mmCIF file of C-alpha atoms in Angstrom:
data_model
loop_
_atom_site.group_PDB
_atom_site.id
_atom_site.type_symbol
_atom_site.label_atom_id
_atom_site.label_comp_id
_atom_site.label_asym_id
_atom_site.label_seq_id
_atom_site.Cartn_x
_atom_site.Cartn_y
_atom_site.Cartn_z
ATOM 1 C CA MET Z 1 4.954 37.713 -39.952
ATOM 2 C CA ALA Z 2 7.132 36.938 -43.002
ATOM 3 C CA ARG Z 3 9.671 34.135 -42.536
ATOM 4 C CA ASN Z 4 13.331 34.748 -43.248
ATOM 5 C CA ILE Z 5 14.938 32.892 -46.158
ATOM 6 C CA GLN Z 6 17.347 30.399 -44.609
ATOM 7 C CA SER Z 7 19.818 30.295 -47.507
ATOM 8 C CA LEU Z 8 20.195 34.089 -47.417
ATOM 9 C CA GLU Z 9 20.698 34.041 -43.645
ATOM 10 C CA ARG Z 10 23.431 31.416 -44.067
ATOM 11 C CA ALA Z 11 25.114 33.403 -46.871
ATOM 12 C CA ALA Z 12 25.065 36.549 -44.718
ATOM 13 C CA ALA Z 13 26.549 34.628 -41.768
ATOM 14 C CA MET Z 14 29.247 33.275 -44.069
ATOM 15 C CA LEU Z 15 30.195 36.765 -45.272
ATOM 16 C CA ARG Z 16 30.355 38.040 -41.690
ATOM 17 C CA LEU Z 17 32.575 35.101 -40.746
ATOM 18 C CA LEU Z 18 34.958 35.832 -43.624
ATOM 19 C CA ALA Z 19 34.978 39.528 -42.715
ATOM 20 C CA GLY Z 20 36.353 38.855 -39.237
ATOM 21 C CA GLY Z 21 39.157 36.810 -37.717
ATOM 22 C CA GLU Z 22 41.468 35.102 -40.182
ATOM 23 C CA ARG Z 23 41.643 36.550 -43.662
ATOM 24 C CA ARG Z 24 41.124 33.180 -45.368
ATOM 25 C CA LEU Z 25 39.167 30.168 -44.188
ATOM 26 C CA GLY Z 26 38.856 26.636 -45.497
ATOM 27 C CA LEU Z 27 35.597 24.819 -46.188
ATOM 28 C CA SER Z 28 35.914 22.744 -42.979
ATOM 29 C CA ASP Z 29 36.483 25.879 -40.879
ATOM 30 C CA ILE Z 30 33.455 27.605 -42.374
ATOM 31 C CA SER Z 31 31.110 24.623 -42.121
ATOM 32 C CA SER Z 32 32.057 23.838 -38.513
ATOM 33 C CA SER Z 33 31.903 27.471 -37.390
ATOM 34 C CA LEU Z 34 28.396 27.876 -38.799
ATOM 35 C CA GLY Z 35 27.172 24.377 -37.959
ATOM 36 C CA LEU Z 36 26.533 23.486 -41.595
ATOM 37 C CA ALA Z 37 27.119 20.304 -43.538
ATOM 38 C CA LYS Z 38 30.096 20.619 -45.862
ATOM 39 C CA GLY Z 39 27.895 20.096 -48.932
ATOM 40 C CA THR Z 40 25.561 22.904 -47.870
ATOM 41 C CA ALA Z 41 28.429 25.274 -47.093
ATOM 42 C CA HIS Z 42 30.150 24.461 -50.366
ATOM 43 C CA GLY Z 43 26.982 25.178 -52.359
ATOM 44 C CA ILE Z 44 26.575 28.597 -50.758
ATOM 45 C CA LEU Z 45 30.259 29.421 -51.220
ATOM 46 C CA ARG Z 46 30.105 28.412 -54.864
ATOM 47 C CA THR Z 47 27.149 30.732 -55.466
ATOM 48 C CA LEU Z 48 28.845 33.621 -53.639
ATOM 49 C CA GLN Z 49 31.980 32.963 -55.672
ATOM 50 C CA GLN Z 50 30.064 33.059 -58.963
ATOM 51 C CA GLU Z 51 28.609 36.450 -57.962
ATOM 52 C CA GLY Z 52 32.038 37.814 -57.024
ATOM 53 C CA PHE Z 53 31.287 38.135 -53.299
ATOM 54 C CA VAL Z 54 33.783 35.408 -52.368
ATOM 55 C CA GLU Z 55 37.128 34.392 -53.902
ATOM 56 C CA GLN Z 56 38.991 31.088 -53.546
ATOM 57 C CA ASP Z 57 42.764 30.930 -53.368
ATOM 58 C CA ASP Z 58 44.004 28.522 -56.038
ATOM 59 C CA ALA Z 59 46.943 27.254 -53.988
ATOM 60 C CA SER Z 60 45.319 26.647 -50.593
ATOM 61 C CA GLY Z 61 41.664 26.305 -51.586
ATOM 62 C CA ARG Z 62 40.734 28.742 -48.805
ATOM 63 C CA TYR Z 63 38.044 31.384 -49.190
ATOM 64 C CA GLN Z 64 38.109 35.149 -48.665
ATOM 65 C CA LEU Z 65 35.846 38.121 -49.396
ATOM 66 C CA GLY Z 66 35.628 39.064 -53.082
ATOM 67 C CA ALA Z 67 36.130 42.293 -54.977
ATOM 68 C CA GLU Z 68 32.417 42.686 -55.784
ATOM 69 C CA LEU Z 69 31.622 43.073 -52.084
ATOM 70 C CA LEU Z 70 34.243 45.804 -51.820
ATOM 71 C CA ARG Z 71 32.799 47.555 -54.868
ATOM 72 C CA LEU Z 72 29.307 47.518 -53.407
ATOM 73 C CA GLY Z 73 30.598 48.840 -50.100
ATOM 74 C CA THR Z 74 32.456 51.661 -51.813
ATOM 75 C CA THR Z 75 29.383 52.516 -53.863
ATOM 76 C CA TYR Z 76 27.293 52.659 -50.697
ATOM 77 C CA LEU Z 77 29.772 55.016 -49.041
ATOM 78 C CA ASP Z 78 29.907 57.242 -52.139
ATOM 79 C CA VAL Z 79 26.119 57.423 -52.434
ATOM 80 C CA HIS Z 80 25.747 58.001 -48.696
ATOM 81 C CA GLU Z 81 28.143 60.967 -48.841
ATOM 82 C CA LEU Z 82 26.479 62.297 -51.989
ATOM 83 C CA ARG Z 83 23.051 62.242 -50.345
ATOM 84 C CA ALA Z 84 24.354 63.803 -47.151
ATOM 85 C CA ARG Z 85 26.057 66.647 -49.030
ATOM 86 C CA ALA Z 86 23.022 67.242 -51.231
ATOM 87 C CA LEU Z 87 20.279 67.387 -48.581
ATOM 88 C CA VAL Z 88 20.342 71.126 -47.902
ATOM 89 C CA TRP Z 89 20.947 72.151 -51.510
ATOM 90 C CA THR Z 90 18.165 69.968 -52.927
ATOM 91 C CA ASP Z 91 15.726 71.331 -50.348
ATOM 92 C CA ASP Z 92 16.705 74.854 -51.412
ATOM 93 C CA LEU Z 93 16.267 73.952 -55.081
ATOM 94 C CA ALA Z 94 12.771 72.571 -54.459
ATOM 95 C CA ARG Z 95 11.783 75.772 -52.645
ATOM 96 C CA SER Z 96 13.252 78.134 -55.234
ATOM 97 C CA SER Z 97 11.944 76.247 -58.279
ATOM 98 C CA GLY Z 98 8.630 75.095 -56.853
ATOM 99 C CA GLU Z 99 9.252 71.677 -58.411
ATOM 100 C CA SER Z 100 10.252 68.200 -57.237
ATOM 101 C CA VAL Z 101 13.963 67.442 -57.111
ATOM 102 C CA HIS Z 102 15.670 64.122 -57.863
ATOM 103 C CA LEU Z 103 19.227 63.003 -57.170
ATOM 104 C CA GLY Z 104 20.371 60.113 -59.352
ATOM 105 C CA VAL Z 105 23.385 57.831 -59.809
ATOM 106 C CA LEU Z 106 24.362 55.249 -62.404
ATOM 107 C CA HIS Z 107 23.148 51.751 -61.514
ATOM 108 C CA GLN Z 108 22.554 48.651 -63.639
ATOM 109 C CA ARG Z 109 22.361 50.485 -66.976
ATOM 110 C CA GLY Z 110 19.950 53.075 -65.639
ATOM 111 C CA VAL Z 111 19.564 55.947 -63.209
ATOM 112 C CA LEU Z 112 18.863 55.012 -59.602
ATOM 113 C CA ILE Z 113 17.008 57.729 -57.667
ATOM 114 C CA VAL Z 114 18.789 58.016 -54.302
ATOM 115 C CA HIS Z 115 17.077 61.181 -53.029
ATOM 116 C CA HIS Z 116 13.750 62.838 -53.800
ATOM 117 C CA VAL Z 117 12.413 66.143 -52.496
ATOM 118 C CA PHE Z 118 8.692 66.676 -53.009
ATOM 119 C CA ARG Z 119 7.309 69.675 -54.881
ATOM 120 C CA PRO Z 120 6.543 72.247 -52.127
ATOM 121 C CA ASP Z 121 2.775 72.356 -52.507
ATOM 122 C CA ASP Z 122 -0.163 70.393 -51.155
ATOM 123 C CA SER Z 123 -0.506 68.055 -54.135
ATOM 124 C CA ARG Z 124 -0.410 64.298 -53.661
ATOM 125 C CA GLN Z 125 3.008 62.879 -54.555
ATOM 126 C CA VAL Z 126 4.718 59.492 -54.441
ATOM 127 C CA LEU Z 127 8.209 59.048 -52.999
ATOM 128 C CA GLU Z 128 10.477 57.780 -55.789
ATOM 129 C CA ILE Z 129 13.636 56.853 -53.874
ATOM 130 C CA GLY Z 130 14.825 53.522 -55.275
ATOM 131 C CA ALA Z 131 13.065 54.026 -58.613
ATOM 132 C CA MET Z 132 14.973 53.511 -61.859
ATOM 133 C CA GLN Z 133 14.962 55.876 -64.844
ATOM 134 C CA PRO Z 134 16.343 55.266 -68.354
ATOM 135 C CA LEU Z 135 19.686 56.736 -69.408
ATOM 136 C CA HIS Z 136 18.762 57.801 -72.938
ATOM 137 C CA SER Z 137 15.552 59.777 -72.428
ATOM 138 C CA THR Z 138 15.655 61.447 -68.997
ATOM 139 C CA ALA Z 139 17.594 64.599 -68.129
ATOM 140 C CA LEU Z 140 19.382 62.773 -65.291
ATOM 141 C CA GLY Z 141 20.313 59.922 -67.611
ATOM 142 C CA LYS Z 142 21.599 62.205 -70.365
ATOM 143 C CA VAL Z 143 23.803 64.065 -67.886
ATOM 144 C CA LEU Z 144 25.322 60.821 -66.604
ATOM 145 C CA SER Z 145 25.778 59.550 -70.177
ATOM 146 C CA ALA Z 146 27.463 62.805 -71.219
ATOM 147 C CA TYR Z 147 29.955 62.984 -68.352
ATOM 148 C CA ASP Z 148 30.485 59.379 -67.212
ATOM 149 C CA PRO Z 149 32.225 57.094 -69.765
ATOM 150 C CA VAL Z 150 30.683 53.978 -68.196
ATOM 151 C CA ALA Z 151 27.169 55.444 -68.402
ATOM 152 C CA HIS Z 152 27.902 56.524 -71.964
ATOM 153 C CA SER Z 153 28.843 52.992 -72.998
ATOM 154 C CA GLU Z 154 25.886 51.449 -71.205
ATOM 155 C CA ALA Z 155 23.441 53.901 -72.806
ATOM 156 C CA LEU Z 156 24.753 53.057 -76.277
ATOM 157 C CA GLU Z 157 24.715 49.304 -75.632
ATOM 158 C CA ALA Z 158 21.234 49.308 -74.114
ATOM 159 C CA ASP Z 159 17.961 48.829 -75.948
ATOM 160 C CA ARG Z 160 16.865 52.476 -76.201
ATOM 161 C CA ARG Z 161 13.101 52.191 -75.849
ATOM 162 C CA THR Z 162 10.670 54.681 -77.386
ATOM 163 C CA PHE Z 163 8.446 56.202 -74.683
ATOM 164 C CA THR Z 164 6.854 59.076 -76.657
ATOM 165 C CA ASP Z 165 7.113 60.451 -80.192
ATOM 166 C CA ARG Z 166 9.843 62.785 -78.870
ATOM 167 C CA THR Z 167 12.158 60.043 -77.542
ATOM 168 C CA VAL Z 168 15.558 60.068 -79.268
ATOM 169 C CA CYS Z 169 16.742 56.501 -79.875
ATOM 170 C CA GLU Z 170 19.160 56.622 -82.830
ATOM 171 C CA ALA Z 171 22.783 56.458 -81.684
ATOM 172 C CA ALA Z 172 24.007 59.353 -83.860
ATOM 173 C CA ASP Z 173 21.206 61.650 -82.696
ATOM 174 C CA PHE Z 174 21.774 60.625 -79.094
ATOM 175 C CA GLU Z 175 25.488 61.455 -79.399
ATOM 176 C CA GLN Z 176 24.587 64.945 -80.654
ATOM 177 C CA ILE Z 177 22.433 65.462 -77.576
ATOM 178 C CA LEU Z 178 25.311 64.411 -75.334
ATOM 179 C CA ASP Z 179 27.638 66.851 -77.141
ATOM 180 C CA MET Z 180 25.103 69.612 -76.530
ATOM 181 C CA THR Z 181 24.771 68.576 -72.879
ATOM 182 C CA ARG Z 182 28.519 68.867 -72.323
ATOM 183 C CA ALA Z 183 28.669 72.196 -74.164
ATOM 184 C CA ARG Z 184 25.961 73.886 -72.110
ATOM 185 C CA GLY Z 185 26.433 72.046 -68.802
ATOM 186 C CA TYR Z 186 22.928 70.656 -68.391
ATOM 187 C CA ALA Z 187 20.454 68.264 -70.006
ATOM 188 C CA ALA Z 188 16.748 68.521 -70.679
ATOM 189 C CA ASP Z 189 13.884 66.101 -71.181
ATOM 190 C CA VAL Z 190 10.778 67.672 -72.672
ATOM 191 C CA GLU Z 191 8.124 64.971 -72.987
ATOM 192 C CA GLU Z 192 10.727 62.401 -74.083
ATOM 193 C CA THR Z 193 9.913 59.999 -71.246
ATOM 194 C CA TRP Z 194 6.472 61.062 -69.999
ATOM 195 C CA GLU Z 195 3.797 63.019 -71.847
ATOM 196 C CA GLY Z 196 3.311 66.488 -70.378
ATOM 197 C CA VAL Z 197 6.408 66.238 -68.168
ATOM 198 C CA ALA Z 198 9.733 68.065 -68.497
ATOM 199 C CA SER Z 199 12.950 67.919 -66.512
ATOM 200 C CA ILE Z 200 16.290 69.718 -66.259
ATOM 201 C CA ALA Z 201 19.445 68.153 -64.765
ATOM 202 C CA ALA Z 202 23.117 68.997 -64.208
ATOM 203 C CA PRO Z 203 26.173 66.905 -63.250
ATOM 204 C CA ILE Z 204 27.727 66.537 -59.788
ATOM 205 C CA HIS Z 205 31.485 65.962 -59.491
ATOM 206 C CA ASP Z 206 33.612 64.760 -56.588
ATOM 207 C CA ARG Z 207 37.022 65.888 -55.306
ATOM 208 C CA ARG Z 208 38.692 64.011 -58.181
ATOM 209 C CA ARG Z 209 36.526 65.948 -60.634
ATOM 210 C CA MET Z 210 34.828 62.665 -61.530
ATOM 211 C CA PRO Z 211 31.066 62.590 -62.225
ATOM 212 C CA VAL Z 212 29.321 60.878 -59.305
ATOM 213 C CA GLY Z 213 25.689 61.755 -59.929
ATOM 214 C CA ALA Z 214 23.188 64.214 -61.298
ATOM 215 C CA VAL Z 215 20.548 66.479 -59.780
ATOM 216 C CA GLY Z 216 17.471 67.766 -61.512
ATOM 217 C CA ILE Z 217 13.956 69.122 -61.271
ATOM 218 C CA THR Z 218 10.857 67.568 -62.807
ATOM 219 C CA GLY Z 219 7.463 69.126 -63.423
ATOM 220 C CA ALA Z 220 4.717 69.926 -65.887
ATOM 221 C CA VAL Z 221 5.895 71.279 -69.247
ATOM 222 C CA GLU Z 222 3.830 74.437 -68.849
ATOM 223 C CA ARG Z 223 5.548 75.255 -65.543
ATOM 224 C CA LEU Z 224 9.132 74.523 -66.618
ATOM 225 C CA GLY Z 225 8.749 76.170 -70.019
ATOM 226 C CA ARG Z 226 7.863 79.594 -71.369
ATOM 227 C CA ASP Z 227 7.232 80.487 -75.031
ATOM 228 C CA GLY Z 228 8.422 77.064 -76.136
ATOM 229 C CA GLU Z 229 11.719 77.229 -74.219
ATOM 230 C CA LEU Z 230 12.789 76.033 -70.779
ATOM 231 C CA ARG Z 231 12.854 78.879 -68.278
ATOM 232 C CA PRO Z 232 16.457 80.144 -67.972
ATOM 233 C CA GLU Z 233 16.086 80.897 -64.256
ATOM 234 C CA LEU Z 234 15.235 77.228 -63.613
ATOM 235 C CA ILE Z 235 18.223 76.060 -65.650
ATOM 236 C CA ALA Z 236 20.449 78.408 -63.638
ATOM 237 C CA ALA Z 237 18.978 77.148 -60.341
ATOM 238 C CA VAL Z 238 19.654 73.493 -61.232
ATOM 239 C CA ARG Z 239 23.221 74.248 -62.332
ATOM 240 C CA ASP Z 240 23.863 76.290 -59.172
ATOM 241 C CA CYS Z 241 22.613 73.393 -57.033
ATOM 242 C CA ALA Z 242 24.875 70.899 -58.845
ATOM 243 C CA ARG Z 243 27.879 73.188 -58.436
ATOM 244 C CA ALA Z 244 27.140 73.693 -54.737
ATOM 245 C CA VAL Z 245 26.964 69.942 -54.076
ATOM 246 C CA SER Z 246 30.141 69.428 -56.114
ATOM 247 C CA ARG Z 247 31.958 72.056 -54.046
ATOM 248 C CA ASP Z 248 30.834 70.334 -50.851
ATOM 249 C CA LEU Z 249 32.270 67.090 -52.233
ATOM 250 C CA GLY Z 250 35.590 68.857 -52.713
ATOM 251 C CA ALA Z 251 35.403 69.481 -56.450
ATOM 252 C CA GLY Z 252 36.271 73.177 -56.187
ATOM 253 C CA ARG Z 253 34.915 75.692 -58.677
ATOM 254 C CA PHE Z 254 33.339 74.648 -61.976
#
């Protein structure tokens, strides 16, 4: 059985202590409450402070929870609601399209897959929840880059890696793709990230009309395309799914 990492256990206990009782605690209070030497407690607090999880009041020297912890908590709640609202609609999209469905959000200069519905056949598939996809070459990433200013900046600042001979890496060309994505309401990836694989994605908005994620289908080029073009009925199905999830999040009609 794997052993727990003691320093992480102590950091977690420290955060729980700061989350309850008094709003701010001094080093002596924290070390005595947790049974730690002051030097040990101070080292953990300093690390948590550097990461933004803990803040120290300049006047009193006392510690409290930091803004980064609040941001992570808010992100968790947003993603949790997004997944919950999308469950039925993504299942329906997988059935109607016959392809796998991915739900993605912006995370650490990429797309984090937070929900994955398998293609409804008997083929062997790997669950991709928690996987990361690039912003510049995938349909999910292009949608987020087109509609979310933060994703847009991160995609332009990132090292846009070439995956295939179809990958668009030049900033000016990438901007044209984002303009096209906004104009037609969806993004496509035809062998730009993986050979033989295509995807279609559309944006999801919340009650503030802010982009909170993207939903898309992924499959073999020959299934998603016809006569050199993506099948319009699949594009419509992806956009309908994104609009349905957005409505459930309170975005109203798009």
